[in-house]
Tab-separated table of C-alpha atoms in Angstrom:
chain	number	residue	atom	x	y	z
A	1	ASP	CA	86.438	101.202	105.814
A	2	ASN	CA	83.685	101.110	108.589
A	3	TYR	CA	85.445	104.452	109.712
A	4	SER	CA	84.198	106.300	106.448
A	5	LEU	CA	80.890	105.654	107.790
A	6	LEU	CA	81.228	107.945	110.616
A	7	ALA	CA	80.888	112.095	109.394
A	8	ILE	CA	80.503	114.873	110.550
A	9	ARG	CA	77.843	117.656	110.160
A	10	GLY	CA	80.685	120.406	109.049
A	11	ASP	CA	77.445	122.834	108.621
A	12	LEU	CA	76.718	122.880	112.302
A	13	GLU	CA	80.613	123.597	113.115
A	14	GLU	CA	81.273	127.143	114.772
A	15	ALA	CA	84.032	128.791	113.551
A	16	GLY	CA	86.370	129.869	116.427
A	17	ILE	CA	85.139	127.321	118.859
A	18	ASP	CA	85.182	123.860	116.737
A	19	TYR	CA	88.020	125.126	114.036
A	20	ASP	CA	90.169	128.175	113.495
A	21	ALA	CA	88.429	130.254	110.406
A	22	ASP	CA	91.985	131.531	109.411
A	23	ASP	CA	93.244	128.053	109.083
A	24	ILE	CA	90.927	125.843	107.055
A	25	SER	CA	92.300	125.541	103.637
A	26	THR	CA	95.164	123.626	101.950
A	27	ASP	CA	97.405	124.833	99.411
A	28	VAL	CA	97.190	122.937	96.059
A	29	VAL	CA	99.439	123.093	92.785
A	30	ASP	CA	97.331	124.579	89.975
A	31	ASP	CA	96.588	123.027	86.453
A	32	ALA	CA	99.226	125.666	85.038
A	33	HIS	CA	102.042	124.740	87.394
A	34	MET	CA	101.375	120.774	87.062
A	35	LYS	CA	101.787	121.325	83.099
A	36	ILE	CA	105.009	123.299	83.313
A	37	LEU	CA	106.116	120.381	85.596
A	38	ILE	CA	104.622	117.813	83.004
A	39	GLY	CA	106.579	119.596	80.455
A	40	ALA	CA	109.845	119.619	82.095
A	41	MET	CA	109.693	116.182	82.600
A	42	ALA	CA	108.980	115.867	79.165
A	43	VAL	CA	111.577	118.094	77.690
A	44	ASN	CA	114.427	116.939	80.407
A	45	GLY	CA	113.808	112.988	80.599
A	46	TRP	CA	112.705	113.134	84.184
A	47	SER	CA	110.231	110.079	85.639
A	48	ALA	CA	107.369	110.267	87.572
A	49	CYS	CA	105.658	108.550	90.392
A	50	GLU	CA	102.206	109.308	91.913
A	51	GLY	CA	100.579	108.753	94.941
A	52	ASP	CA	97.074	108.856	96.356
A	53	ALA	CA	96.459	109.019	100.465
A	54	ASP	CA	94.344	106.359	101.690
A	55	GLY	CA	91.633	108.263	104.152
A	56	ALA	CA	93.174	111.501	103.759
A	57	PHE	CA	90.921	113.623	105.732
A	58	HIS	CA	91.051	111.109	108.681
A	59	GLN	CA	94.819	111.220	108.999
A	60	GLY	CA	94.914	114.913	110.816
A	61	THR	CA	94.445	115.234	113.812
A	62	PRO	CA	91.675	118.319	114.728
A	63	SER	CA	93.195	121.660	116.204
A	64	ARG	CA	90.312	121.799	119.102
A	65	GLU	CA	88.697	119.071	120.782
A	66	THR	CA	85.904	118.046	118.995
A	67	PHE	CA	83.154	116.076	121.037
A	68	VAL	CA	79.655	114.642	119.236
A	69	ASP	CA	76.727	113.154	120.236
A	70	LEU	CA	76.498	109.162	119.925
A	71	PRO	CA	75.112	108.491	116.335
A	72	TRP	CA	72.672	106.002	116.150
A	73	LEU	CA	73.971	102.584	114.661
A	74	PRO	CA	72.149	99.546	113.813
A	75	ASN	CA	70.529	97.699	116.684
A	76	HIS	CA	72.140	100.347	119.133
A	77	LYS	CA	70.331	103.413	120.242
A	78	PRO	CA	72.498	106.433	121.658
A	79	LYS	CA	73.023	106.735	125.702
A	80	LYS	CA	71.675	110.231	126.814
A	81	GLY	CA	74.568	112.682	128.183
A	82	TYR	CA	77.393	110.206	126.839
A	83	LEU	CA	79.234	112.497	123.948
A	84	TRP	CA	82.475	110.645	121.949
A	85	GLN	CA	85.465	112.624	121.310
A	86	ILE	CA	86.977	112.854	118.096
A	87	MET	CA	90.666	112.143	117.858
A	88	THR	CA	91.087	112.315	114.049
A	89	CYS	CA	89.623	114.196	111.469
A	90	VAL	CA	86.536	112.687	109.970
A	91	TYR	CA	84.352	113.887	106.844
A	92	GLY	CA	82.498	116.505	107.176
A	93	LYS	CA	84.893	118.348	109.458
A	94	VAL	CA	85.369	121.929	108.169
A	95	GLU	CA	89.492	121.573	109.031
A	96	ALA	CA	90.100	118.060	107.810
A	97	ALA	CA	91.528	118.902	104.392
A	98	ALA	CA	93.755	121.363	106.227
A	99	ARG	CA	94.508	119.271	108.941
A	100	PHE	CA	95.881	116.855	106.422
A	101	ASN	CA	97.984	119.222	104.134
A	102	ASP	CA	99.826	120.029	107.863
A	103	LYS	CA	100.768	116.303	108.046
A	104	LEU	CA	101.786	116.108	104.120
A	105	VAL	CA	104.137	119.264	104.699
A	106	LYS	CA	105.938	117.411	107.572
A	107	ALA	CA	106.050	114.263	105.769
A	108	GLN	CA	107.774	116.154	102.750
A	109	LYS	CA	110.309	117.969	105.140
A	110	ASP	CA	111.144	114.872	106.794
A	111	ALA	CA	111.979	113.431	103.496
A	112	GLY	CA	114.481	116.372	102.673
A	113	LEU	CA	112.097	118.215	100.453
A	114	THR	CA	112.193	122.246	100.749
A	115	LEU	CA	108.944	124.284	99.986
A	116	GLY	CA	109.905	125.899	96.394
A	117	ARG	CA	109.119	128.955	94.794
A	118	LEU	CA	106.884	127.996	91.983
A	119	SER	CA	103.837	126.920	94.270
A	120	LYS	CA	102.864	126.586	98.053
A	121	ALA	CA	102.064	122.995	97.180
A	122	VAL	CA	105.407	122.329	95.315
A	123	TYR	CA	108.187	120.750	97.129
A	124	MET	CA	112.214	119.970	96.007
A	125	LYS	CA	115.152	118.598	97.178
A	126	HIS	CA	118.220	119.507	95.721
A	127	SER	CA	121.959	117.952	95.992
A	128	GLU	CA	124.031	118.168	98.822
A	129	GLY	CA	125.552	121.601	97.576
A	130	GLY	CA	122.361	123.003	96.279
A	131	SER	CA	123.279	123.220	92.651
A	132	LYS	CA	121.597	120.347	91.178
A	133	LEU	CA	117.828	119.847	91.525
A	134	GLY	CA	117.190	116.274	92.414
A	135	GLN	CA	113.382	115.812	93.213
A	136	VAL	CA	110.322	118.018	92.775
A	137	CYS	CA	107.280	116.955	94.528
A	138	SER	CA	103.496	118.756	93.924
A	139	THR	CA	100.869	117.927	96.055
A	140	HIS	CA	96.738	118.338	94.930
A	141	ILE	CA	94.468	117.582	98.382
A	142	ASP	CA	95.679	113.785	98.627
A	143	ASP	CA	97.103	113.327	94.939
A	144	MET	CA	100.780	113.655	95.119
A	145	VAL	CA	103.263	113.654	91.927
A	146	MET	CA	107.364	112.869	92.452
A	147	PHE	CA	109.692	114.225	89.675
A	148	ASP	CA	112.794	112.922	89.678
A	149	THR	CA	115.709	114.571	87.421
A	150	SER	CA	117.683	111.571	87.058
A	151	GLY	CA	115.375	109.747	85.011
A	152	SER	CA	114.939	106.665	87.261
A	153	ASP	CA	111.441	105.433	87.917
A	154	THR	CA	112.831	103.416	91.108
A	155	LYS	CA	114.107	106.718	92.814
A	156	ALA	CA	111.003	108.708	91.771
A	157	GLU	CA	108.867	105.494	93.476
A	158	GLN	CA	111.547	105.628	96.169
A	159	ALA	CA	110.927	109.402	96.694
A	160	VAL	CA	107.192	108.687	97.136
A	161	ARG	CA	107.424	105.917	99.503
A	162	GLU	CA	109.915	108.286	101.791
A	163	VAL	CA	106.789	110.668	102.151
A	164	GLY	CA	104.782	107.997	102.722
A	165	LYS	CA	106.095	107.588	105.765
A	166	GLY	CA	104.572	110.217	107.105
A	167	VAL	CA	101.196	109.658	105.087
A	168	VAL	CA	99.117	106.286	104.668
A	169	LEU	CA	99.095	106.032	100.715
A	170	LYS	CA	96.881	103.530	98.954
A	171	GLU	CA	99.620	100.654	97.919
A	172	ALA	CA	97.850	100.421	94.358
A	173	SER	CA	98.093	104.300	93.908
A	174	ILE	CA	101.790	104.246	93.763
A	175	ARG	CA	102.814	103.866	90.464
A	176	LYS	CA	104.546	105.426	87.257
A	177	LEU	CA	102.329	109.038	86.340
A	178	GLN	CA	98.974	108.498	85.344
A	179	PHE	CA	96.003	109.624	86.751
A	180	ILE	CA	97.389	113.318	86.981
A	181	LEU	CA	98.781	113.435	83.666
A	182	GLY	CA	95.392	112.429	82.418
A	183	ARG	CA	93.824	115.261	84.185
A	184	SER	CA	95.970	117.874	83.257
A	185	VAL	CA	96.042	116.626	79.678
A	186	HIS	CA	91.970	116.804	79.869
A	187	TYR	CA	92.249	120.557	80.464
A	188	LEU	CA	94.444	121.597	77.516
A	189	LYS	CA	91.620	121.641	75.302
């Protein structure tokens, strides 16, 4: 996990130079839409599988070239006049979440999912003719829940892994719906 030791002081980044100020946010499924999907799952016998991205904010690529002074490392004094170029987003970078979201959206589209009308963070996959809903994927930054309308746990897990081909998921996080369900039910009170 050494990559997580490097962080950028986002408060020192400048809009228009280090990032595009109009492109730093990410769409997330809100609790109301998540509850609608969980309700549909309960009523219709759908299955659900969740997954969590591994080092999500490190998976995106900065929209602009980013250079930083060499950090002070244990037993290593940085050389004056040398800079590091940041090739992937790191924690603290203002646009890190948005760049991960770009990668996640592409992974969902590559898996055959299309943006649904429910929310900008809900993607759907229909049957060949488009008449039957097959899967629904909701995302909340680096958390993903895949609902499979056939009720097959195996198909739901396979669909998560299909999206996971485009983003790195924590293997231990790919499981039947647990965490997101707990978070959503907590807010019902």
